[in-house]
Amino acid sequence: MIDALGSISEFSIGLAGFSGVAAALLQRNRSLKEIDRLRVTINVVIALTPGIWALVLMALLEMKVPLEPAVRWVSVGFLTTHLGWIGLTQWMRSKLPDEQKAQFNPVVMRVAQLLTIVSIPLNVYNIVILPGAASGILVLVLVLGLAQGGSMFAGMLWQLMGSSRKSPKN
């Protein structure tokens, strides 16, 4: 399990880094608008959240905290931050003008929503019931969080490719 958690952390950091590279490319084509800053913020936060909680679980296990309480604590922490970021993201998105809201790729948004709908009940199950397979379910939930970050990153790339086709050639 430690190897899986390490891989989740590494992938999470890499995804956040690539989001920064994509943001730099977006800025190179044109100045970053409010929607672009929002998109980059969402990508970085969603990408880093599973990795940070994977590192927290690794640290707890290294400190010899028993597996069940460590998994429960991390499940509560991940669910809380995940729901908090979803709420904040929706609030920030609601402040955008309608024409900017339309720039979010609807397929990417649906994939991210589907992954959230799948991961939240799994996480709640892990917190409330804590079965013998709790650590495996937590790893699955963290991987679903990474998949959500990957789908958001794909949406940012989709936007980047669309804006590069529209930008005038120098």
Coordinates of N, CA, C and O in Angstrom, one line a residue, residues 37 45-46 68 81 85-86 96 106 142 162 167:
R37 N -7.2 31.9 -14.8 CA -6.7 31.9 -13.5 C -7.5 30.9 -12.6 O -7.0 30.1 -11.9
V45 N -5.2 22.7 -7.4 CA -5.8 22.2 -6.1 C -6.3 20.8 -6.3 O -6.1 19.9 -5.4
I46 N -7.1 20.5 -7.3 CA -7.7 19.2 -7.5 C -6.6 18.2 -7.7 O -6.7 17.0 -7.2
E68 N -6.4 1.3 10.8 CA -7.8 1.7 10.8 C -8.1 3.1 11.2 O -8.7 3.9 10.4
T81 N -11.9 18.2 2.5 CA -11.2 19.1 1.6 C -11.8 19.0 0.2 O -12.0 20.0 -0.5
W85 N -13.5 22.1 -1.7 CA -13.0 22.7 -2.9 C -14.1 22.6 -4.0 O -14.1 23.5 -4.8
I86 N -14.9 21.6 -4.0 CA -16.0 21.6 -4.9 C -16.9 22.8 -4.7 O -17.3 23.4 -5.6
L96 N -18.5 34.0 -12.5 CA -18.1 34.3 -13.9 C -19.3 34.8 -14.8 O -20.4 34.3 -14.6
P106 N -18.0 20.9 -21.5 CA -19.0 20.2 -20.8 C -18.7 18.8 -20.6 O -19.2 18.2 -19.6
L142 N -8.6 7.9 -3.7 CA -7.5 8.8 -4.0 C -7.2 8.8 -5.5 O -7.0 9.8 -6.2
G162 N -7.6 25.1 -28.3 CA -8.6 25.9 -28.9 C -8.1 27.4 -29.0 O -8.3 28.0 -30.1
S167 N -5.4 32.2 -32.0 CA -4.5 33.3 -31.8 C -3.8 33.6 -33.1 O -3.5 32.8 -33.9

